[in-house]
Amino acid sequence: MLALLVALAPRAASGQSTPTSAPTSQPAAAKPAAAKPAAATPTKAKQRDSAGGEPQAGGRIEAVPKGKSLQMLPASKKGKKQRIADVRTEGARRRVERAKVGIEFVPGVAVPFKNYLDFGSGNNTYSMQNGAGFGFAISLTLNFVELRYAYTSLSTGRVQGRLPDDAVTAVNLVRQADGKAPITADIDVEAPSNLVIHNITFGYRFAFELSKLFKIIIPFGFGIVIAKPPDFGILSYSLYGFGGYVGLRGEFQIAGMFGIGVDTRLSIFVTEPDPNLAAAGYAATESIFENAVAYLPMLNVALSLRYHY
């Protein structure tokens, strides 16, 4: 028994030497490892600040998804990627909306609802037939404001009427002095040319986008009118006045900057009366309004071609 205890005693001494020597050798190696968490703390704080920190002066800054922070970009990758990150991080920035300038061409047909020149009463009447014709319009647009010029040419038919006897006598005296043949009281001739109307207007448009490719446009405007009747009467003349319109258009967008659609506009033109009314001696008409002015309501249906940038 004593011999067994003597044999085990060296082994127990050698097993105790290992734990006593370990504490003296490991503290020196553990000190650098303990410093790493302290060094990583500021980096994590910076990441938290960049990912969702407090708002800074100069506007609101939205949170940046992980992996998109500027602090996490290497110095060699800053530049183009940094500009992309600026756009992503500064979500409050808004690009100033640019005014859209456009030009359009609108050819189509015109349908009048009455005879433009139609006056007189009793036996002393005067009228010029006019029917459907054609026309076109050119518009300059700035956003929803438009400046428009429209040209319309209406077909004409017969000019019919009867001059008062006193007027026939006065006119024939003038024509006789000029060596011209006398005229008769009855008028029944074919108009030698079309009725031409020029219209310059300033207007506005309401636009309703039903989809990215289709919109409804409601235009309206007001401006000046110059009407040129056929040269057949006692005088050659142009009639001046004003007019307005309201319309409806369906338009499809093509390639973002082009539009094509169908444009309909209801117009009314009011001008001074035909000077033949006074020159021919028509004292009055059944309507005082028609004696004072000439007017023409008309419908235009056209194809619209628009380019805007």
PDB file of C-alpha atoms in Angstrom:
ATOM      1  CA  MET A   1       0.000   0.000   0.000  1.00  0.00           C
ATOM      2  CA  LEU A   2       2.763   2.397   0.869  1.00  0.00           C
ATOM      3  CA  ALA A   3       4.543   1.470  -2.319  1.00  0.00           C
ATOM      4  CA  LEU A   4       1.361   2.321  -4.374  1.00  0.00           C
ATOM      5  CA  LEU A   5       1.079   5.813  -2.783  1.00  0.00           C
ATOM      6  CA  VAL A   6       4.711   6.523  -3.483  1.00  0.00           C
ATOM      7  CA  ALA A   7       4.221   5.540  -7.131  1.00  0.00           C
ATOM      8  CA  LEU A   8       1.134   7.811  -7.658  1.00  0.00           C
ATOM      9  CA  ALA A   9       2.630  10.913  -5.955  1.00  0.00           C
ATOM     10  CA  PRO A  10       4.779  12.155  -8.973  1.00  0.00           C
ATOM     11  CA  ARG A  11       1.787  11.878 -11.351  1.00  0.00           C
ATOM     12  CA  ALA A  12      -0.395  14.098  -9.165  1.00  0.00           C
ATOM     13  CA  ALA A  13       2.323  16.724  -8.970  1.00  0.00           C
ATOM     14  CA  SER A  14       2.732  16.799 -12.725  1.00  0.00           C
ATOM     15  CA  GLY A  15      -1.094  17.232 -13.231  1.00  0.00           C
ATOM     16  CA  GLN A  16      -1.184  20.324 -11.008  1.00  0.00           C
ATOM     17  CA  SER A  17       1.596  22.130 -12.875  1.00  0.00           C
ATOM     18  CA  THR A  18      -0.534  22.707 -15.954  1.00  0.00           C
ATOM     19  CA  PRO A  19      -3.248  24.920 -14.373  1.00  0.00           C
ATOM     20  CA  THR A  20      -0.743  26.978 -12.447  1.00  0.00           C
ATOM     21  CA  SER A  21       1.318  27.749 -15.525  1.00  0.00           C
ATOM     22  CA  ALA A  22      -1.709  28.571 -17.779  1.00  0.00           C
ATOM     23  CA  PRO A  23      -2.829  31.680 -15.949  1.00  0.00           C
ATOM     24  CA  THR A  24       0.629  33.215 -16.171  1.00  0.00           C
ATOM     25  CA  SER A  25       0.945  32.700 -19.960  1.00  0.00           C
ATOM     26  CA  GLN A  26      -2.625  33.594 -21.224  1.00  0.00           C
ATOM     27  CA  PRO A  27      -3.284  37.074 -19.832  1.00  0.00           C
ATOM     28  CA  ALA A  28      -0.737  38.615 -22.202  1.00  0.00           C
ATOM     29  CA  ALA A  29      -2.361  36.933 -25.209  1.00  0.00           C
ATOM     30  CA  ALA A  30      -5.950  37.785 -24.123  1.00  0.00           C
ATOM     31  CA  LYS A  31      -5.446  41.545 -23.788  1.00  0.00           C
ATOM     32  CA  PRO A  32      -5.452  42.346 -27.563  1.00  0.00           C
ATOM     33  CA  ALA A  33      -8.559  40.194 -28.062  1.00  0.00           C
ATOM     34  CA  ALA A  34     -10.406  42.107 -25.353  1.00  0.00           C
ATOM     35  CA  ALA A  35      -9.743  45.421 -27.139  1.00  0.00           C
ATOM     36  CA  LYS A  36     -11.604  44.387 -30.352  1.00  0.00           C
ATOM     37  CA  PRO A  37     -15.177  44.893 -29.035  1.00  0.00           C
ATOM     38  CA  ALA A  38     -14.249  48.386 -27.838  1.00  0.00           C
ATOM     39  CA  ALA A  39     -12.901  49.272 -31.309  1.00  0.00           C
ATOM     40  CA  ALA A  40     -15.999  47.865 -33.051  1.00  0.00           C
ATOM     41  CA  THR A  41     -18.445  49.902 -30.983  1.00  0.00           C
ATOM     42  CA  PRO A  42     -17.921  53.268 -32.812  1.00  0.00           C
ATOM     43  CA  THR A  43     -18.257  51.557 -36.194  1.00  0.00           C
ATOM     44  CA  LYS A  44     -21.614  50.080 -35.249  1.00  0.00           C
ATOM     45  CA  ALA A  45     -22.744  53.443 -33.934  1.00  0.00           C
ATOM     46  CA  LYS A  46     -21.827  55.064 -37.210  1.00  0.00           C
ATOM     47  CA  GLN A  47     -23.785  52.408 -39.055  1.00  0.00           C
ATOM     48  CA  ARG A  48     -26.811  53.075 -36.869  1.00  0.00           C
ATOM     49  CA  ASP A  49     -26.532  56.810 -37.488  1.00  0.00           C
ATOM     50  CA  SER A  50     -26.292  56.347 -41.255  1.00  0.00           C
ATOM     51  CA  ALA A  51     -29.111  53.798 -41.358  1.00  0.00           C
ATOM     52  CA  GLY A  52     -31.732  55.701 -39.429  1.00  0.00           C
ATOM     53  CA  GLY A  53     -30.310  58.646 -37.548  1.00  0.00           C
ATOM     54  CA  GLU A  54     -31.779  61.966 -36.549  1.00  0.00           C
ATOM     55  CA  PRO A  55     -32.833  64.444 -39.310  1.00  0.00           C
ATOM     56  CA  GLN A  56     -30.051  66.792 -40.308  1.00  0.00           C
ATOM     57  CA  ALA A  57     -30.218  70.484 -41.249  1.00  0.00           C
ATOM     58  CA  GLY A  58     -31.281  71.236 -44.825  1.00  0.00           C
ATOM     59  CA  GLY A  59     -34.168  68.759 -45.237  1.00  0.00           C
ATOM     60  CA  ARG A  60     -35.426  65.327 -44.355  1.00  0.00           C
ATOM     61  CA  ILE A  61     -33.162  62.326 -44.986  1.00  0.00           C
ATOM     62  CA  GLU A  62     -34.739  58.951 -45.407  1.00  0.00           C
ATOM     63  CA  ALA A  63     -33.294  55.762 -43.933  1.00  0.00           C
ATOM     64  CA  VAL A  64     -30.791  53.940 -46.128  1.00  0.00           C
ATOM     65  CA  PRO A  65     -31.146  50.181 -46.584  1.00  0.00           C
ATOM     66  CA  LYS A  66     -28.344  48.067 -45.196  1.00  0.00           C
ATOM     67  CA  GLY A  67     -25.388  47.890 -47.511  1.00  0.00           C
ATOM     68  CA  LYS A  68     -26.124  51.269 -49.185  1.00  0.00           C
ATOM     69  CA  SER A  69     -24.517  53.610 -46.686  1.00  0.00           C
ATOM     70  CA  LEU A  70     -21.759  55.898 -47.946  1.00  0.00           C
ATOM     71  CA  GLN A  71     -19.593  55.061 -44.949  1.00  0.00           C
ATOM     72  CA  MET A  72     -19.582  51.437 -46.030  1.00  0.00           C
ATOM     73  CA  LEU A  73     -18.370  52.184 -49.579  1.00  0.00           C
ATOM     74  CA  PRO A  74     -14.645  51.673 -50.108  1.00  0.00           C
ATOM     75  CA  ALA A  75     -12.664  54.728 -51.105  1.00  0.00           C
ATOM     76  CA  SER A  76     -11.963  53.207 -54.532  1.00  0.00           C
ATOM     77  CA  LYS A  77     -15.701  52.770 -55.241  1.00  0.00           C
ATOM     78  CA  LYS A  78     -16.827  56.279 -54.311  1.00  0.00           C
ATOM     79  CA  GLY A  79     -17.679  58.600 -57.183  1.00  0.00           C
ATOM     80  CA  LYS A  80     -20.456  57.322 -59.444  1.00  0.00           C
ATOM     81  CA  LYS A  81     -21.794  55.019 -56.742  1.00  0.00           C
ATOM     82  CA  GLN A  82     -21.642  57.882 -54.312  1.00  0.00           C
ATOM     83  CA  ARG A  83     -23.904  59.959 -56.547  1.00  0.00           C
ATOM     84  CA  ILE A  84     -26.370  57.092 -56.721  1.00  0.00           C
ATOM     85  CA  ALA A  85     -26.304  56.830 -52.948  1.00  0.00           C
ATOM     86  CA  ASP A  86     -26.984  60.571 -52.694  1.00  0.00           C
ATOM     87  CA  VAL A  87     -30.173  60.130 -54.666  1.00  0.00           C
ATOM     88  CA  ARG A  88     -31.248  57.213 -52.524  1.00  0.00           C
ATOM     89  CA  THR A  89     -30.443  58.755 -49.173  1.00  0.00           C
ATOM     90  CA  GLU A  90     -31.893  62.201 -49.838  1.00  0.00           C
ATOM     91  CA  GLY A  91     -35.422  61.140 -50.600  1.00  0.00           C
ATOM     92  CA  ALA A  92     -36.788  64.613 -49.827  1.00  0.00           C
ATOM     93  CA  ARG A  93     -35.137  66.138 -52.900  1.00  0.00           C
ATOM     94  CA  ARG A  94     -37.580  66.878 -55.721  1.00  0.00           C
ATOM     95  CA  ARG A  95     -36.693  67.791 -59.276  1.00  0.00           C
ATOM     96  CA  VAL A  96     -38.219  71.068 -60.429  1.00  0.00           C
ATOM     97  CA  GLU A  97     -40.970  70.322 -62.931  1.00  0.00           C
ATOM     98  CA  ARG A  98     -40.070  71.621 -66.381  1.00  0.00           C
ATOM     99  CA  ALA A  99     -42.646  73.467 -68.496  1.00  0.00           C
ATOM    100  CA  LYS A 100     -43.711  71.442 -71.539  1.00  0.00           C
ATOM    101  CA  VAL A 101     -43.679  73.279 -74.858  1.00  0.00           C
ATOM    102  CA  GLY A 102     -45.600  71.791 -77.760  1.00  0.00           C
ATOM    103  CA  ILE A 103     -46.864  72.345 -81.276  1.00  0.00           C
ATOM    104  CA  GLU A 104     -49.803  70.676 -82.980  1.00  0.00           C
ATOM    105  CA  PHE A 105     -51.453  70.512 -86.375  1.00  0.00           C
ATOM    106  CA  VAL A 106     -55.206  69.844 -86.625  1.00  0.00           C
ATOM    107  CA  PRO A 107     -56.738  69.303 -90.115  1.00  0.00           C
ATOM    108  CA  GLY A 108     -60.417  68.480 -90.477  1.00  0.00           C
ATOM    109  CA  VAL A 109     -63.891  69.379 -91.695  1.00  0.00           C
ATOM    110  CA  ALA A 110     -66.202  72.247 -90.704  1.00  0.00           C
ATOM    111  CA  VAL A 111     -69.991  72.110 -90.640  1.00  0.00           C
ATOM    112  CA  PRO A 112     -71.957  75.411 -90.247  1.00  0.00           C
ATOM    113  CA  PHE A 113     -75.392  75.402 -88.624  1.00  0.00           C
ATOM    114  CA  LYS A 114     -76.838  78.399 -90.547  1.00  0.00           C
ATOM    115  CA  ASN A 115     -76.175  80.800 -93.375  1.00  0.00           C
ATOM    116  CA  TYR A 116     -73.631  83.378 -92.296  1.00  0.00           C
ATOM    117  CA  LEU A 117     -75.186  86.255 -94.293  1.00  0.00           C
ATOM    118  CA  ASP A 118     -78.961  86.123 -94.154  1.00  0.00           C
ATOM    119  CA  PHE A 119     -80.977  89.268 -93.471  1.00  0.00           C
ATOM    120  CA  GLY A 120     -83.830  91.440 -94.724  1.00  0.00           C
ATOM    121  CA  SER A 121     -87.580  91.301 -94.368  1.00  0.00           C
ATOM    122  CA  GLY A 122     -90.624  91.163 -96.604  1.00  0.00           C
ATOM    123  CA  ASN A 123     -89.735  91.427-100.269  1.00  0.00           C
ATOM    124  CA  ASN A 124     -86.349  92.934 -99.495  1.00  0.00           C
ATOM    125  CA  THR A 125     -84.217  89.955 -98.465  1.00  0.00           C
ATOM    126  CA  TYR A 126     -80.595  89.032 -98.884  1.00  0.00           C
ATOM    127  CA  SER A 127     -78.996  85.648 -98.231  1.00  0.00           C
ATOM    128  CA  MET A 128     -75.911  83.698 -99.206  1.00  0.00           C
ATOM    129  CA  GLN A 129     -75.936  79.925 -99.042  1.00  0.00           C
ATOM    130  CA  ASN A 130     -72.966  78.273 -97.364  1.00  0.00           C
ATOM    131  CA  GLY A 131     -72.268  74.655 -96.567  1.00  0.00           C
ATOM    132  CA  ALA A 132     -69.641  72.292 -95.186  1.00  0.00           C
ATOM    133  CA  GLY A 133     -66.000  72.925 -95.866  1.00  0.00           C
ATOM    134  CA  PHE A 134     -62.531  72.178 -94.590  1.00  0.00           C
ATOM    135  CA  GLY A 135     -59.976  73.825 -92.378  1.00  0.00           C
ATOM    136  CA  PHE A 136     -56.919  73.400 -90.225  1.00  0.00           C
ATOM    137  CA  ALA A 137     -55.490  74.807 -87.027  1.00  0.00           C
ATOM    138  CA  ILE A 138     -51.960  75.312 -85.705  1.00  0.00           C
ATOM    139  CA  SER A 139     -51.457  75.626 -81.957  1.00  0.00           C
ATOM    140  CA  LEU A 140     -48.531  76.487 -79.721  1.00  0.00           C
ATOM    141  CA  THR A 141     -48.882  75.137 -76.187  1.00  0.00           C
ATOM    142  CA  LEU A 142     -47.141  75.841 -72.890  1.00  0.00           C
ATOM    143  CA  ASN A 143     -48.287  73.216 -70.419  1.00  0.00           C
ATOM    144  CA  PHE A 144     -52.100  73.667 -70.611  1.00  0.00           C
ATOM    145  CA  VAL A 145     -52.180  77.122 -72.222  1.00  0.00           C
ATOM    146  CA  GLU A 146     -52.612  77.367 -75.994  1.00  0.00           C
ATOM    147  CA  LEU A 147     -52.270  80.027 -78.674  1.00  0.00           C
ATOM    148  CA  ARG A 148     -54.230  78.923 -81.739  1.00  0.00           C
ATOM    149  CA  TYR A 149     -54.718  80.008 -85.335  1.00  0.00           C
ATOM    150  CA  ALA A 150     -57.554  78.394 -87.303  1.00  0.00           C
ATOM    151  CA  TYR A 151     -58.311  78.694 -91.017  1.00  0.00           C
ATOM    152  CA  THR A 152     -61.741  77.668 -92.342  1.00  0.00           C
ATOM    153  CA  SER A 153     -63.042  77.660 -95.907  1.00  0.00           C
ATOM    154  CA  LEU A 154     -66.785  77.031 -96.343  1.00  0.00           C
ATOM    155  CA  SER A 155     -68.436  76.193 -99.631  1.00  0.00           C
ATOM    156  CA  THR A 156     -70.951  78.727-100.924  1.00  0.00           C
ATOM    157  CA  GLY A 157     -73.972  78.436-103.174  1.00  0.00           C
ATOM    158  CA  ARG A 158     -76.318  80.983-104.629  1.00  0.00           C
ATOM    159  CA  VAL A 159     -76.753  84.552-103.485  1.00  0.00           C
ATOM    160  CA  GLN A 160     -80.399  85.530-103.611  1.00  0.00           C
ATOM    161  CA  GLY A 161     -82.412  88.584-102.662  1.00  0.00           C
ATOM    162  CA  ARG A 162     -84.157  91.715-103.830  1.00  0.00           C
ATOM    163  CA  LEU A 163     -82.870  95.225-103.524  1.00  0.00           C
ATOM    164  CA  PRO A 164     -85.226  98.011-102.456  1.00  0.00           C
ATOM    165  CA  ASP A 165     -86.339 100.233-105.323  1.00  0.00           C
ATOM    166  CA  ASP A 166     -84.780 103.347-103.800  1.00  0.00           C
ATOM    167  CA  ALA A 167     -81.460 101.569-103.465  1.00  0.00           C
ATOM    168  CA  VAL A 168     -81.533 100.376-107.089  1.00  0.00           C
ATOM    169  CA  THR A 169     -82.106 103.945-108.315  1.00  0.00           C
ATOM    170  CA  ALA A 170     -79.236 105.334-106.230  1.00  0.00           C
ATOM    171  CA  VAL A 171     -76.799 102.612-107.256  1.00  0.00           C
ATOM    172  CA  ASN A 172     -77.610 102.907-110.945  1.00  0.00           C
ATOM    173  CA  LEU A 173     -76.897 106.647-110.843  1.00  0.00           C
ATOM    174  CA  VAL A 174     -73.421 105.917-109.534  1.00  0.00           C
ATOM    175  CA  ARG A 175     -72.802 103.143-112.054  1.00  0.00           C
ATOM    176  CA  GLN A 176     -74.021 105.310-114.912  1.00  0.00           C
ATOM    177  CA  ALA A 177     -71.507 107.998-113.962  1.00  0.00           C
ATOM    178  CA  ASP A 178     -68.776 105.371-114.044  1.00  0.00           C
ATOM    179  CA  GLY A 179     -69.941 104.016-117.388  1.00  0.00           C
ATOM    180  CA  LYS A 180     -71.143 100.710-115.968  1.00  0.00           C
ATOM    181  CA  ALA A 181     -74.302  98.801-116.845  1.00  0.00           C
ATOM    182  CA  PRO A 182     -77.267  99.283-114.513  1.00  0.00           C
ATOM    183  CA  ILE A 183     -78.315  96.607-112.050  1.00  0.00           C
ATOM    184  CA  THR A 184     -81.729  95.100-111.439  1.00  0.00           C
ATOM    185  CA  ALA A 185     -83.580  94.799-108.179  1.00  0.00           C
ATOM    186  CA  ASP A 186     -83.537  90.988-108.178  1.00  0.00           C
ATOM    187  CA  ILE A 187     -80.348  89.156-107.155  1.00  0.00           C
ATOM    188  CA  ASP A 188     -79.785  85.511-108.097  1.00  0.00           C
ATOM    189  CA  VAL A 189     -76.160  84.683-108.794  1.00  0.00           C
ATOM    190  CA  GLU A 190     -73.677  81.972-107.960  1.00  0.00           C
ATOM    191  CA  ALA A 191     -71.081  82.957-105.402  1.00  0.00           C
ATOM    192  CA  PRO A 192     -67.707  83.092-107.191  1.00  0.00           C
ATOM    193  CA  SER A 193     -65.583  81.885-104.264  1.00  0.00           C
ATOM    194  CA  ASN A 194     -65.687  80.326-100.812  1.00  0.00           C
ATOM    195  CA  LEU A 195     -66.388  81.994 -97.498  1.00  0.00           C
ATOM    196  CA  VAL A 196     -63.048  82.187 -95.629  1.00  0.00           C
ATOM    197  CA  ILE A 197     -62.746  82.688 -91.864  1.00  0.00           C
ATOM    198  CA  HIS A 198     -59.572  83.388 -89.894  1.00  0.00           C
ATOM    199  CA  ASN A 199     -59.668  82.891 -86.149  1.00  0.00           C
ATOM    200  CA  ILE A 200     -56.875  83.672 -83.630  1.00  0.00           C
ATOM    201  CA  THR A 201     -57.599  82.583 -80.067  1.00  0.00           C
ATOM    202  CA  PHE A 202     -55.989  82.282 -76.650  1.00  0.00           C
ATOM    203  CA  GLY A 203     -57.214  79.356 -74.579  1.00  0.00           C
ATOM    204  CA  TYR A 204     -56.724  76.767 -71.881  1.00  0.00           C
ATOM    205  CA  ARG A 205     -57.069  72.981 -71.644  1.00  0.00           C
ATOM    206  CA  PHE A 206     -58.268  70.669 -68.920  1.00  0.00           C
ATOM    207  CA  ALA A 207     -56.582  67.258 -69.195  1.00  0.00           C
ATOM    208  CA  PHE A 208     -57.761  64.025 -67.540  1.00  0.00           C
ATOM    209  CA  GLU A 209     -55.321  61.107 -67.765  1.00  0.00           C
ATOM    210  CA  LEU A 210     -57.337  57.901 -67.826  1.00  0.00           C
ATOM    211  CA  SER A 211     -54.134  55.875 -68.284  1.00  0.00           C
ATOM    212  CA  LYS A 212     -50.484  56.412 -69.174  1.00  0.00           C
ATOM    213  CA  LEU A 213     -51.355  56.176 -72.872  1.00  0.00           C
ATOM    214  CA  PHE A 214     -54.778  57.833 -73.119  1.00  0.00           C
ATOM    215  CA  LYS A 215     -56.176  61.142 -71.929  1.00  0.00           C
ATOM    216  CA  ILE A 216     -59.291  63.281 -72.347  1.00  0.00           C
ATOM    217  CA  ILE A 217     -58.744  66.990 -73.103  1.00  0.00           C
ATOM    218  CA  ILE A 218     -61.369  69.753 -72.804  1.00  0.00           C
ATOM    219  CA  PRO A 219     -60.149  72.962 -74.517  1.00  0.00           C
ATOM    220  CA  PHE A 220     -61.808  76.352 -74.569  1.00  0.00           C
ATOM    221  CA  GLY A 221     -60.703  79.743 -75.866  1.00  0.00           C
ATOM    222  CA  PHE A 222     -61.672  83.182 -77.083  1.00  0.00           C
ATOM    223  CA  GLY A 223     -60.241  85.552 -79.681  1.00  0.00           C
ATOM    224  CA  ILE A 224     -60.657  87.625 -82.836  1.00  0.00           C
ATOM    225  CA  VAL A 225     -62.347  86.675 -86.124  1.00  0.00           C
ATOM    226  CA  ILE A 226     -61.817  87.959 -89.658  1.00  0.00           C
ATOM    227  CA  ALA A 227     -64.378  86.763 -92.229  1.00  0.00           C
ATOM    228  CA  LYS A 228     -63.923  87.212 -95.972  1.00  0.00           C
ATOM    229  CA  PRO A 229     -67.157  86.693 -97.977  1.00  0.00           C
ATOM    230  CA  PRO A 230     -67.020  86.144-101.766  1.00  0.00           C
ATOM    231  CA  ASP A 231     -66.480  89.236-103.931  1.00  0.00           C
ATOM    232  CA  PHE A 232     -69.893  89.547-105.498  1.00  0.00           C
ATOM    233  CA  GLY A 233     -71.703  92.361-103.723  1.00  0.00           C
ATOM    234  CA  ILE A 234     -71.710  96.067-104.215  1.00  0.00           C
ATOM    235  CA  LEU A 235     -68.652  96.291-101.983  1.00  0.00           C
ATOM    236  CA  SER A 236     -65.626  94.068-101.408  1.00  0.00           C
ATOM    237  CA  TYR A 237     -64.958  93.738 -97.747  1.00  0.00           C
ATOM    238  CA  SER A 238     -63.731  91.818 -94.726  1.00  0.00           C
ATOM    239  CA  LEU A 239     -65.864  91.531 -91.614  1.00  0.00           C
ATOM    240  CA  TYR A 240     -64.244  91.777 -88.160  1.00  0.00           C
ATOM    241  CA  GLY A 241     -65.491  90.449 -84.865  1.00  0.00           C
ATOM    242  CA  PHE A 242     -64.797  87.931 -82.143  1.00  0.00           C
ATOM    243  CA  GLY A 243     -65.449  84.288 -81.438  1.00  0.00           C
ATOM    244  CA  GLY A 244     -65.020  81.482 -78.962  1.00  0.00           C
ATOM    245  CA  TYR A 245     -65.036  77.696 -78.794  1.00  0.00           C
ATOM    246  CA  VAL A 246     -65.279  74.739 -76.441  1.00  0.00           C
ATOM    247  CA  GLY A 247     -64.208  71.240 -77.398  1.00  0.00           C
ATOM    248  CA  LEU A 248     -63.511  67.637 -76.515  1.00  0.00           C
ATOM    249  CA  ARG A 249     -60.531  65.526 -77.537  1.00  0.00           C
ATOM    250  CA  GLY A 250     -59.441  61.929 -76.991  1.00  0.00           C
ATOM    251  CA  GLU A 251     -55.678  61.560 -77.363  1.00  0.00           C
ATOM    252  CA  PHE A 252     -53.271  58.615 -77.349  1.00  0.00           C
ATOM    253  CA  GLN A 253     -49.654  59.105 -76.268  1.00  0.00           C
ATOM    254  CA  ILE A 254     -46.935  57.682 -78.529  1.00  0.00           C
ATOM    255  CA  ALA A 255     -43.299  57.442 -77.405  1.00  0.00           C
ATOM    256  CA  GLY A 256     -43.972  59.874 -74.556  1.00  0.00           C
ATOM    257  CA  MET A 257     -43.713  63.061 -76.660  1.00  0.00           C
ATOM    258  CA  PHE A 258     -46.204  62.464 -79.506  1.00  0.00           C
ATOM    259  CA  GLY A 259     -49.978  62.538 -79.328  1.00  0.00           C
ATOM    260  CA  ILE A 260     -52.617  61.589 -81.889  1.00  0.00           C
ATOM    261  CA  GLY A 261     -56.357  61.897 -81.429  1.00  0.00           C
ATOM    262  CA  VAL A 262     -59.733  63.165 -82.614  1.00  0.00           C
ATOM    263  CA  ASP A 263     -60.583  66.797 -81.823  1.00  0.00           C
ATOM    264  CA  THR A 264     -64.121  68.225 -81.911  1.00  0.00           C
ATOM    265  CA  ARG A 265     -64.865  71.905 -81.240  1.00  0.00           C
ATOM    266  CA  LEU A 266     -68.068  73.906 -81.240  1.00  0.00           C
ATOM    267  CA  SER A 267     -67.408  77.514 -82.287  1.00  0.00           C
ATOM    268  CA  ILE A 268     -69.481  80.636 -82.696  1.00  0.00           C
ATOM    269  CA  PHE A 269     -68.353  83.699 -84.634  1.00  0.00           C
ATOM    270  CA  VAL A 270     -69.942  87.136 -84.282  1.00  0.00           C
ATOM    271  CA  THR A 271     -68.898  89.933 -86.657  1.00  0.00           C
ATOM    272  CA  GLU A 272     -70.046  93.288 -87.912  1.00  0.00           C
ATOM    273  CA  PRO A 273     -72.892  93.130 -90.469  1.00  0.00           C
ATOM    274  CA  ASP A 274     -72.422  92.896 -94.200  1.00  0.00           C
ATOM    275  CA  PRO A 275     -71.896  96.432 -95.569  1.00  0.00           C
ATOM    276  CA  ASN A 276     -74.284  95.535 -98.380  1.00  0.00           C
ATOM    277  CA  LEU A 277     -76.971  95.762 -95.729  1.00  0.00           C
ATOM    278  CA  ALA A 278     -76.550  99.545 -95.598  1.00  0.00           C
ATOM    279  CA  ALA A 279     -75.379 100.087 -99.148  1.00  0.00           C
ATOM    280  CA  ALA A 280     -78.360  98.221-100.575  1.00  0.00           C
ATOM    281  CA  GLY A 281     -80.776 100.123 -98.343  1.00  0.00           C
ATOM    282  CA  TYR A 282     -82.112  97.313 -96.152  1.00  0.00           C
ATOM    283  CA  ALA A 283     -83.655  99.437 -93.439  1.00  0.00           C
ATOM    284  CA  ALA A 284     -84.409  96.671 -90.963  1.00  0.00           C
ATOM    285  CA  THR A 285     -84.805  92.949 -90.509  1.00  0.00           C
ATOM    286  CA  GLU A 286     -87.198  90.859 -88.531  1.00  0.00           C
ATOM    287  CA  SER A 287     -84.528  90.566 -85.819  1.00  0.00           C
ATOM    288  CA  ILE A 288     -82.731  93.640 -84.479  1.00  0.00           C
ATOM    289  CA  PHE A 289     -79.782  91.420 -83.514  1.00  0.00           C
ATOM    290  CA  GLU A 290     -79.376  90.117 -87.078  1.00  0.00           C
ATOM    291  CA  ASN A 291     -79.591  93.671 -88.354  1.00  0.00           C
ATOM    292  CA  ALA A 292     -76.714  94.729 -86.088  1.00  0.00           C
ATOM    293  CA  VAL A 293     -74.355  91.742 -86.445  1.00  0.00           C
ATOM    294  CA  ALA A 294     -73.681  88.644 -88.507  1.00  0.00           C
ATOM    295  CA  TYR A 295     -73.032  85.385 -86.660  1.00  0.00           C
ATOM    296  CA  LEU A 296     -72.243  81.785 -87.496  1.00  0.00           C
ATOM    297  CA  PRO A 297     -72.251  78.709 -85.217  1.00  0.00           C
ATOM    298  CA  MET A 298     -70.074  75.884 -86.516  1.00  0.00           C
ATOM    299  CA  LEU A 299     -68.773  72.408 -85.613  1.00  0.00           C
ATOM    300  CA  ASN A 300     -65.204  71.311 -86.415  1.00  0.00           C
ATOM    301  CA  VAL A 301     -64.157  67.649 -86.410  1.00  0.00           C
ATOM    302  CA  ALA A 302     -60.454  67.092 -86.983  1.00  0.00           C
ATOM    303  CA  LEU A 303     -57.468  64.812 -86.539  1.00  0.00           C
ATOM    304  CA  SER A 304     -54.975  66.170 -84.010  1.00  0.00           C
ATOM    305  CA  LEU A 305     -51.218  65.591 -84.295  1.00  0.00           C
ATOM    306  CA  ARG A 306     -49.243  66.927 -81.333  1.00  0.00           C
ATOM    307  CA  TYR A 307     -45.581  67.007 -80.337  1.00  0.00           C
ATOM    308  CA  HIS A 308     -44.581  68.289 -76.892  1.00  0.00           C
ATOM    309  CA  TYR A 309     -41.250  68.390 -75.103  1.00  0.00           C
TER     310      TYR A 309
END
